[in-house]
PDB file of C-alpha atoms in Angstrom:
ATOM      1  CA  MET A  10      75.211 101.404 170.392  1.00  0.00           C
ATOM      2  CA  ASN A  11      73.312 104.572 171.220  1.00  0.00           C
ATOM      3  CA  ILE A  12      71.020 106.532 168.925  1.00  0.00           C
ATOM      4  CA  ILE A  13      72.773 107.057 165.627  1.00  0.00           C
ATOM      5  CA  THR A  14      71.551 109.758 163.278  1.00  0.00           C
ATOM      6  CA  TYR A  15      72.737 109.930 159.690  1.00  0.00           C
ATOM      7  CA  GLU A  16      72.845 113.504 158.480  1.00  0.00           C
ATOM      8  CA  ALA A  17      71.915 114.194 154.873  1.00  0.00           C
ATOM      9  CA  SER A  18      75.506 115.027 153.930  1.00  0.00           C
ATOM     10  CA  ALA A  19      77.107 112.152 155.819  1.00  0.00           C
ATOM     11  CA  LYS A  20      79.171 109.368 154.388  1.00  0.00           C
ATOM     12  CA  LEU A  21      80.172 106.348 156.427  1.00  0.00           C
ATOM     13  CA  ALA A  22      83.956 106.603 156.537  1.00  0.00           C
ATOM     14  CA  GLU A  23      85.082 104.426 159.418  1.00  0.00           C
ATOM     15  CA  THR A  24      83.240 102.771 162.265  1.00  0.00           C
ATOM     16  CA  THR A  25      84.486 101.557 165.583  1.00  0.00           C
ATOM     17  CA  ASP A  26      86.970  98.749 166.092  1.00  0.00           C
ATOM     18  CA  ALA A  27      85.723  95.401 167.310  1.00  0.00           C
ATOM     19  CA  TYR A  28      86.324  96.144 170.990  1.00  0.00           C
ATOM     20  CA  SER A  29      84.824  99.618 171.340  1.00  0.00           C
ATOM     21  CA  SER A  30      81.271 100.488 172.349  1.00  0.00           C
ATOM     22  CA  GLY A  31      80.972 103.604 170.231  1.00  0.00           C
ATOM     23  CA  LEU A  32      81.863 105.200 166.922  1.00  0.00           C
ATOM     24  CA  HIS A  33      85.092 106.999 166.195  1.00  0.00           C
ATOM     25  CA  THR A  34      85.086 110.788 166.223  1.00  0.00           C
ATOM     26  CA  ASN A  35      83.967 112.099 162.840  1.00  0.00           C
ATOM     27  CA  ALA A  36      82.958 108.587 161.794  1.00  0.00           C
ATOM     28  CA  PHE A  37      80.216 110.086 159.636  1.00  0.00           C
ATOM     29  CA  SER A  38      82.107 113.117 158.437  1.00  0.00           C
ATOM     30  CA  GLY A  39      83.675 113.459 155.027  1.00  0.00           C
ATOM     31  CA  THR A  40      82.381 113.963 151.579  1.00  0.00           C
ATOM     32  CA  SER A  41      78.754 114.729 150.960  1.00  0.00           C
ATOM     33  CA  GLY A  42      76.587 112.280 149.153  1.00  0.00           C
ATOM     34  CA  GLN A  43      74.356 109.311 149.684  1.00  0.00           C
ATOM     35  CA  LEU A  44      75.082 106.625 152.222  1.00  0.00           C
ATOM     36  CA  THR A  45      74.997 102.873 151.683  1.00  0.00           C
ATOM     37  CA  MET A  46      75.553 100.564 154.620  1.00  0.00           C
ATOM     38  CA  THR A  47      77.698  97.619 153.638  1.00  0.00           C
ATOM     39  CA  SER A  48      78.012  94.088 154.985  1.00  0.00           C
ATOM     40  CA  HIS A  49      77.922  93.545 158.768  1.00  0.00           C
ATOM     41  CA  THR A  50      77.871  97.306 159.508  1.00  0.00           C
ATOM     42  CA  PHE A  51      76.187  97.082 162.924  1.00  0.00           C
ATOM     43  CA  GLU A  52      76.084  93.328 163.501  1.00  0.00           C
ATOM     44  CA  ASN A  53      75.296  92.529 167.151  1.00  0.00           C
ATOM     45  CA  GLY A  54      74.611  96.211 167.890  1.00  0.00           C
ATOM     46  CA  ILE A  55      72.561  97.253 170.899  1.00  0.00           C
ATOM     47  CA  GLY A  56      70.315 100.311 171.055  1.00  0.00           C
ATOM     48  CA  THR A  57      68.071 102.316 168.726  1.00  0.00           C
ATOM     49  CA  ILE A  58      68.582 103.207 165.094  1.00  0.00           C
ATOM     50  CA  LYS A  59      67.253 106.330 163.441  1.00  0.00           C
ATOM     51  CA  PHE A  60      67.810 107.212 159.790  1.00  0.00           C
ATOM     52  CA  ASP A  61      67.723 110.896 158.862  1.00  0.00           C
ATOM     53  CA  GLY A  62      69.860 111.099 155.747  1.00  0.00           C
ATOM     54  CA  ASP A  63      69.957 109.860 152.195  1.00  0.00           C
ATOM     55  CA  VAL A  64      70.632 106.218 152.944  1.00  0.00           C
ATOM     56  CA  THR A  65      70.215 104.328 149.666  1.00  0.00           C
ATOM     57  CA  GLY A  66      70.963 100.755 150.632  1.00  0.00           C
ATOM     58  CA  ILE A  67      71.129  98.496 153.678  1.00  0.00           C
ATOM     59  CA  GLY A  68      73.864  95.923 153.143  1.00  0.00           C
ATOM     60  CA  GLU A  69      74.077  92.228 153.932  1.00  0.00           C
ATOM     61  CA  TYR A  70      73.995  91.450 157.664  1.00  0.00           C
ATOM     62  CA  ALA A  71      73.957  95.211 158.404  1.00  0.00           C
ATOM     63  CA  PHE A  72      71.864  94.775 161.563  1.00  0.00           C
ATOM     64  CA  TYR A  73      72.252  91.018 161.972  1.00  0.00           C
ATOM     65  CA  LYS A  74      71.612  89.869 165.549  1.00  0.00           C
ATOM     66  CA  CYS A  75      70.871  93.368 166.851  1.00  0.00           C
ATOM     67  CA  THR A  76      68.728  91.677 169.446  1.00  0.00           C
ATOM     68  CA  SER A  77      67.509  94.793 171.300  1.00  0.00           C
ATOM     69  CA  PHE A  78      65.967  96.590 168.293  1.00  0.00           C
ATOM     70  CA  THR A  79      62.192  96.834 168.694  1.00  0.00           C
ATOM     71  CA  SER A  80      61.201  98.916 165.667  1.00  0.00           C
ATOM     72  CA  VAL A  81      62.770 100.310 162.527  1.00  0.00           C
ATOM     73  CA  THR A  82      61.482 102.901 160.076  1.00  0.00           C
ATOM     74  CA  ILE A  83      63.398 102.801 156.829  1.00  0.00           C
ATOM     75  CA  PRO A  84      63.585 106.128 154.958  1.00  0.00           C
ATOM     76  CA  ASP A  85      62.188 106.486 151.456  1.00  0.00           C
ATOM     77  CA  SER A  86      65.692 106.966 150.046  1.00  0.00           C
ATOM     78  CA  VAL A  87      66.450 103.246 150.482  1.00  0.00           C
ATOM     79  CA  THR A  88      66.041 101.075 147.383  1.00  0.00           C
ATOM     80  CA  SER A  89      67.468  97.750 148.557  1.00  0.00           C
ATOM     81  CA  ILE A  90      67.663  95.645 151.713  1.00  0.00           C
ATOM     82  CA  GLY A  91      70.462  93.091 151.661  1.00  0.00           C
ATOM     83  CA  ASN A  92      70.558  89.420 152.583  1.00  0.00           C
ATOM     84  CA  TRP A  93      70.098  88.872 156.344  1.00  0.00           C
ATOM     85  CA  ALA A  94      70.032  92.679 156.850  1.00  0.00           C
ATOM     86  CA  PHE A  95      67.762  92.359 159.893  1.00  0.00           C
ATOM     87  CA  GLY A  96      68.182  88.619 160.421  1.00  0.00           C
ATOM     88  CA  SER A  97      67.837  87.405 164.007  1.00  0.00           C
ATOM     89  CA  CYS A  98      66.716  90.798 165.338  1.00  0.00           C
ATOM     90  CA  GLU A  99      64.767  88.895 167.936  1.00  0.00           C
ATOM     91  CA  SER A 100      63.048  91.881 169.608  1.00  0.00           C
ATOM     92  CA  LEU A 101      61.933  93.610 166.412  1.00  0.00           C
ATOM     93  CA  THR A 102      58.128  93.889 166.528  1.00  0.00           C
ATOM     94  CA  SER A 103      57.376  96.088 163.527  1.00  0.00           C
ATOM     95  CA  ILE A 104      59.037  97.536 160.485  1.00  0.00           C
ATOM     96  CA  THR A 105      57.913  99.921 157.771  1.00  0.00           C
ATOM     97  CA  ILE A 106      59.350  99.425 154.296  1.00  0.00           C
ATOM     98  CA  PRO A 107      58.961 102.450 152.020  1.00  0.00           C
ATOM     99  CA  GLU A 108      57.758 102.467 148.411  1.00  0.00           C
ATOM    100  CA  SER A 109      61.312 103.197 147.270  1.00  0.00           C
ATOM    101  CA  VAL A 110      62.442  99.648 148.081  1.00  0.00           C
ATOM    102  CA  THR A 111      62.452  97.364 145.050  1.00  0.00           C
ATOM    103  CA  ASN A 112      64.624  94.523 146.314  1.00  0.00           C
ATOM    104  CA  ILE A 113      64.546  92.588 149.586  1.00  0.00           C
ATOM    105  CA  GLY A 114      67.356  90.049 149.959  1.00  0.00           C
ATOM    106  CA  LYS A 115      67.069  86.475 151.105  1.00  0.00           C
ATOM    107  CA  SER A 116      66.500  85.955 154.827  1.00  0.00           C
ATOM    108  CA  ALA A 117      66.314  89.743 155.273  1.00  0.00           C
ATOM    109  CA  PHE A 118      63.964  89.332 158.246  1.00  0.00           C
ATOM    110  CA  SER A 119      64.586  85.682 159.041  1.00  0.00           C
ATOM    111  CA  SER A 120      64.268  84.685 162.710  1.00  0.00           C
ATOM    112  CA  CYS A 121      62.740  88.001 163.778  1.00  0.00           C
ATOM    113  CA  TYR A 122      60.713  86.068 166.317  1.00  0.00           C
ATOM    114  CA  SER A 123      58.837  89.079 167.734  1.00  0.00           C
ATOM    115  CA  LEU A 124      57.788  90.583 164.393  1.00  0.00           C
ATOM    116  CA  THR A 125      53.994  90.857 164.417  1.00  0.00           C
ATOM    117  CA  SER A 126      53.364  93.083 161.413  1.00  0.00           C
ATOM    118  CA  ILE A 127      55.033  94.033 158.173  1.00  0.00           C
ATOM    119  CA  THR A 128      53.976  96.236 155.279  1.00  0.00           C
ATOM    120  CA  ILE A 129      55.352  95.230 151.902  1.00  0.00           C
ATOM    121  CA  PRO A 130      55.171  98.109 149.401  1.00  0.00           C
ATOM    122  CA  ASP A 131      53.899  97.888 145.828  1.00  0.00           C
ATOM    123  CA  SER A 132      57.432  98.487 144.556  1.00  0.00           C
ATOM    124  CA  VAL A 133      58.510  94.962 145.548  1.00  0.00           C
ATOM    125  CA  THR A 134      58.087  92.331 142.816  1.00  0.00           C
ATOM    126  CA  ASN A 135      59.511  89.257 144.515  1.00  0.00           C
ATOM    127  CA  ILE A 136      59.422  87.828 148.014  1.00  0.00           C
ATOM    128  CA  GLY A 137      62.717  85.991 148.042  1.00  0.00           C
ATOM    129  CA  LYS A 138      64.089  82.895 149.655  1.00  0.00           C
ATOM    130  CA  SER A 139      63.501  82.632 153.410  1.00  0.00           C
ATOM    131  CA  THR A 140      62.621  86.348 153.674  1.00  0.00           C
ATOM    132  CA  PHE A 141      60.355  85.887 156.720  1.00  0.00           C
ATOM    133  CA  GLN A 142      61.425  82.414 157.789  1.00  0.00           C
ATOM    134  CA  ASN A 143      60.923  81.710 161.507  1.00  0.00           C
ATOM    135  CA  CYS A 144      58.909  84.897 162.108  1.00  0.00           C
ATOM    136  CA  SER A 145      56.742  82.942 164.514  1.00  0.00           C
ATOM    137  CA  SER A 146      54.788  85.968 165.855  1.00  0.00           C
ATOM    138  CA  LEU A 147      53.652  87.149 162.417  1.00  0.00           C
ATOM    139  CA  THR A 148      49.867  86.657 162.329  1.00  0.00           C
ATOM    140  CA  SER A 149      48.769  88.037 158.971  1.00  0.00           C
ATOM    141  CA  ILE A 150      50.227  89.552 155.849  1.00  0.00           C
ATOM    142  CA  THR A 151      48.951  91.058 152.620  1.00  0.00           C
ATOM    143  CA  ILE A 152      51.191  90.645 149.614  1.00  0.00           C
ATOM    144  CA  PRO A 153      50.943  93.561 147.158  1.00  0.00           C
ATOM    145  CA  SER A 154      49.761  93.097 143.570  1.00  0.00           C
ATOM    146  CA  SER A 155      53.248  93.910 142.281  1.00  0.00           C
ATOM    147  CA  VAL A 156      54.626  90.585 143.530  1.00  0.00           C
ATOM    148  CA  THR A 157      54.894  87.820 140.928  1.00  0.00           C
ATOM    149  CA  SER A 158      56.611  85.078 142.925  1.00  0.00           C
ATOM    150  CA  ILE A 159      56.896  83.802 146.477  1.00  0.00           C
ATOM    151  CA  GLY A 160      60.320  82.265 146.993  1.00  0.00           C
ATOM    152  CA  ASP A 161      61.404  79.033 148.614  1.00  0.00           C
ATOM    153  CA  SER A 162      60.801  79.001 152.385  1.00  0.00           C
ATOM    154  CA  ALA A 163      59.567  82.621 152.277  1.00  0.00           C
ATOM    155  CA  PHE A 164      57.246  82.070 155.266  1.00  0.00           C
ATOM    156  CA  ASN A 165      58.753  78.814 156.486  1.00  0.00           C
ATOM    157  CA  ASN A 166      57.902  78.111 160.133  1.00  0.00           C
ATOM    158  CA  CYS A 167      55.714  81.196 160.588  1.00  0.00           C
ATOM    159  CA  THR A 168      53.679  79.241 163.094  1.00  0.00           C
ATOM    160  CA  GLY A 169      51.527  82.209 164.176  1.00  0.00           C
ATOM    161  CA  LEU A 170      50.378  83.044 160.652  1.00  0.00           C
ATOM    162  CA  THR A 171      46.602  82.634 160.492  1.00  0.00           C
ATOM    163  CA  SER A 172      45.805  84.464 157.258  1.00  0.00           C
ATOM    164  CA  ILE A 173      47.567  85.585 154.123  1.00  0.00           C
ATOM    165  CA  THR A 174      46.316  87.309 150.993  1.00  0.00           C
ATOM    166  CA  ILE A 175      48.016  86.287 147.764  1.00  0.00           C
ATOM    167  CA  PRO A 176      47.322  88.599 144.808  1.00  0.00           C
ATOM    168  CA  ASN A 177      46.432  87.518 141.272  1.00  0.00           C
ATOM    169  CA  SER A 178      49.841  88.712 140.083  1.00  0.00           C
ATOM    170  CA  VAL A 179      51.608  85.756 141.722  1.00  0.00           C
ATOM    171  CA  THR A 180      52.499  82.967 139.268  1.00  0.00           C
ATOM    172  CA  SER A 181      54.627  80.665 141.421  1.00  0.00           C
ATOM    173  CA  ILE A 182      54.850  79.570 145.045  1.00  0.00           C
ATOM    174  CA  GLY A 183      58.234  78.163 145.974  1.00  0.00           C
ATOM    175  CA  GLY A 184      59.187  75.010 147.799  1.00  0.00           C
ATOM    176  CA  GLY A 185      58.578  75.177 151.530  1.00  0.00           C
ATOM    177  CA  ALA A 186      57.006  78.624 151.160  1.00  0.00           C
ATOM    178  CA  PHE A 187      54.500  77.975 153.973  1.00  0.00           C
ATOM    179  CA  TYR A 188      56.240  75.009 155.583  1.00  0.00           C
ATOM    180  CA  ASN A 189      55.019  74.372 159.142  1.00  0.00           C
ATOM    181  CA  CYS A 190      52.565  77.293 159.182  1.00  0.00           C
ATOM    182  CA  LYS A 191      50.459  75.436 161.701  1.00  0.00           C
ATOM    183  CA  GLY A 192      48.111  78.357 162.399  1.00  0.00           C
ATOM    184  CA  LEU A 193      47.012  78.701 158.771  1.00  0.00           C
ATOM    185  CA  THR A 194      43.458  77.386 158.434  1.00  0.00           C
ATOM    186  CA  SER A 195      42.610  78.424 154.870  1.00  0.00           C
ATOM    187  CA  ILE A 196      44.317  79.808 151.823  1.00  0.00           C
ATOM    188  CA  THR A 197      43.185  81.104 148.453  1.00  0.00           C
ATOM    189  CA  ILE A 198      45.500  80.457 145.531  1.00  0.00           C
ATOM    190  CA  PRO A 199      44.864  82.935 142.706  1.00  0.00           C
ATOM    191  CA  ASN A 200      44.239  81.956 139.095  1.00  0.00           C
ATOM    192  CA  GLY A 201      47.659  83.142 137.928  1.00  0.00           C
ATOM    193  CA  VAL A 202      49.607  80.525 139.877  1.00  0.00           C
ATOM    194  CA  THR A 203      50.981  77.823 137.587  1.00  0.00           C
ATOM    195  CA  SER A 204      53.322  75.963 139.941  1.00  0.00           C
ATOM    196  CA  ILE A 205      53.592  75.149 143.641  1.00  0.00           C
ATOM    197  CA  GLY A 206      56.883  73.782 144.913  1.00  0.00           C
ATOM    198  CA  ARG A 207      57.920  70.847 147.036  1.00  0.00           C
ATOM    199  CA  GLU A 208      56.699  70.951 150.640  1.00  0.00           C
ATOM    200  CA  ALA A 209      55.048  74.340 150.080  1.00  0.00           C
ATOM    201  CA  PHE A 210      52.332  73.497 152.634  1.00  0.00           C
ATOM    202  CA  TYR A 211      54.155  70.721 154.456  1.00  0.00           C
ATOM    203  CA  SER A 212      52.990  70.319 158.078  1.00  0.00           C
ATOM    204  CA  CYS A 213      50.272  72.988 157.786  1.00  0.00           C
ATOM    205  CA  SER A 214      48.364  70.895 160.280  1.00  0.00           C
ATOM    206  CA  GLY A 215      45.561  73.436 160.768  1.00  0.00           C
ATOM    207  CA  LEU A 216      44.790  73.823 157.059  1.00  0.00           C
ATOM    208  CA  THR A 217      41.226  72.700 156.287  1.00  0.00           C
ATOM    209  CA  SER A 218      40.333  74.780 153.228  1.00  0.00           C
ATOM    210  CA  ILE A 219      42.138  75.484 149.970  1.00  0.00           C
ATOM    211  CA  ILE A 220      40.468  77.571 147.282  1.00  0.00           C
ATOM    212  CA  CYS A 221      42.285  77.479 143.973  1.00  0.00           C
ATOM    213  CA  ASN A 222      40.925  79.745 141.237  1.00  0.00           C
ATOM    214  CA  ALA A 223      42.972  78.430 138.306  1.00  0.00           C
ATOM    215  CA  MET A 224      41.065  76.639 135.545  1.00  0.00           C
ATOM    216  CA  THR A 225      44.108  74.452 134.998  1.00  0.00           C
ATOM    217  CA  ALA A 226      45.525  73.080 138.213  1.00  0.00           C
ATOM    218  CA  PRO A 227      48.987  74.389 139.088  1.00  0.00           C
ATOM    219  CA  THR A 228      51.681  71.737 138.949  1.00  0.00           C
ATOM    220  CA  ILE A 229      52.612  70.226 142.303  1.00  0.00           C
ATOM    221  CA  VAL A 230      54.927  67.500 143.555  1.00  0.00           C
ATOM    222  CA  SER A 231      54.087  64.520 145.725  1.00  0.00           C
ATOM    223  CA  ASN A 232      54.664  66.141 149.100  1.00  0.00           C
ATOM    224  CA  THR A 233      53.360  69.666 148.451  1.00  0.00           C
ATOM    225  CA  PHE A 234      50.515  69.063 150.923  1.00  0.00           C
ATOM    226  CA  MET A 235      52.186  66.572 153.259  1.00  0.00           C
ATOM    227  CA  GLU A 236      50.826  66.467 156.845  1.00  0.00           C
ATOM    228  CA  VAL A 237      47.833  68.772 156.337  1.00  0.00           C
ATOM    229  CA  LYS A 238      44.756  68.327 158.517  1.00  0.00           C
ATOM    230  CA  ARG A 239      42.448  65.465 157.636  1.00  0.00           C
ATOM    231  CA  GLY A 240      39.014  66.018 156.129  1.00  0.00           C
ATOM    232  CA  GLY A 241      39.594  69.366 154.444  1.00  0.00           C
ATOM    233  CA  THR A 242      37.952  70.820 151.340  1.00  0.00           C
ATOM    234  CA  LEU A 243      39.535  71.798 148.022  1.00  0.00           C
ATOM    235  CA  THR A 244      37.336  74.266 146.131  1.00  0.00           C
ATOM    236  CA  VAL A 245      38.027  74.727 142.413  1.00  0.00           C
ATOM    237  CA  PRO A 246      36.258  76.365 139.443  1.00  0.00           C
ATOM    238  CA  SER A 247      33.520  74.430 137.684  1.00  0.00           C
ATOM    239  CA  GLY A 248      34.919  72.733 134.580  1.00  0.00           C
ATOM    240  CA  SER A 249      38.535  73.064 135.707  1.00  0.00           C
ATOM    241  CA  THR A 250      41.078  70.374 134.898  1.00  0.00           C
ATOM    242  CA  GLY A 251      44.086  68.742 136.515  1.00  0.00           C
ATOM    243  CA  TYR A 252      42.917  68.689 140.122  1.00  0.00           C
ATOM    244  CA  ASP A 253      42.551  64.927 140.139  1.00  0.00           C
ATOM    245  CA  VAL A 254      46.325  64.877 140.585  1.00  0.00           C
ATOM    246  CA  TRP A 255      45.931  66.930 143.762  1.00  0.00           C
ATOM    247  CA  MET A 256      43.313  64.481 145.020  1.00  0.00           C
ATOM    248  CA  GLY A 257      45.480  61.392 144.569  1.00  0.00           C
ATOM    249  CA  THR A 258      45.743  59.010 147.506  1.00  0.00           C
ATOM    250  CA  GLY A 259      49.426  58.112 147.264  1.00  0.00           C
ATOM    251  CA  ASN A 260      52.576  59.948 148.275  1.00  0.00           C
ATOM    252  CA  TYR A 261      50.921  62.605 150.409  1.00  0.00           C
ATOM    253  CA  TYR A 262      48.429  64.155 148.022  1.00  0.00           C
ATOM    254  CA  LEU A 263      45.216  65.631 149.468  1.00  0.00           C
ATOM    255  CA  GLY A 264      43.275  62.435 148.892  1.00  0.00           C
ATOM    256  CA  LYS A 265      45.556  60.665 151.340  1.00  0.00           C
ATOM    257  CA  TYR A 266      44.141  62.876 154.075  1.00  0.00           C
ATOM    258  CA  GLY A 267      40.500  62.384 153.130  1.00  0.00           C
ATOM    259  CA  TRP A 268      39.970  65.763 151.505  1.00  0.00           C
ATOM    260  CA  THR A 269      36.941  66.467 149.315  1.00  0.00           C
ATOM    261  CA  LYS A 270      36.982  68.345 146.019  1.00  0.00           C
ATOM    262  CA  VAL A 271      34.130  70.798 145.380  1.00  0.00           C
ATOM    263  CA  GLU A 272      33.538  72.559 142.060  1.00  0.00           C
ATOM    264  CA  GLN A 273      31.752  75.889 142.010  1.00  0.00           C
TER     265      GLN A 273
END
């Protein structure tokens, strides 16, 4: 696939057949209006993509396994990114998501192994299931204050992640959200979080510091902190309640790994 430019009046009428290397003549001609890419539009494509027109949506698997893509700039006409839209784009190093996007589907950037940076706009309210799973080159990320939940396995196996900022707007952290984030050394959990799912920090073997600002400890399950580093510190507000559960010694609570609770 060579450089493809969507003109403002273009509508995707018909693409190539499965055995051709290009697009049919007049593939983007036809009626004027906004363009939405549907499922599997350019799956396994090779080349560079440039959006110039009024693209409103990127469908499921639209660029799935486009392994040569290195960067993508999504135009501010796009409002949604479908499930697995850029999944397994192994060479993708950066992507800019505009403020127009309100919905990012599950696994939208899963297994983008080369992705080092991502900007999530304030228009996004939820980081869904497995959105950045296996993005092993991602080193840091700031979640905007519009986000209220971090889905299951959202950052699962992001082994290069060393820092993450979670805003006060977040109320729940899903199961396996930071599973196997071995590079993460500390994390601050804001006071709005009320629940943390199963295996959320499983195998975060570099984690030595957790600061939780909630006066009432968020609910956890027995293996939320399984296989964290030994001898870490849990810092909680003075007079807070419920953290004795976190410090239990059985079934992979923090106490099992010799952590210390500090109130301040």
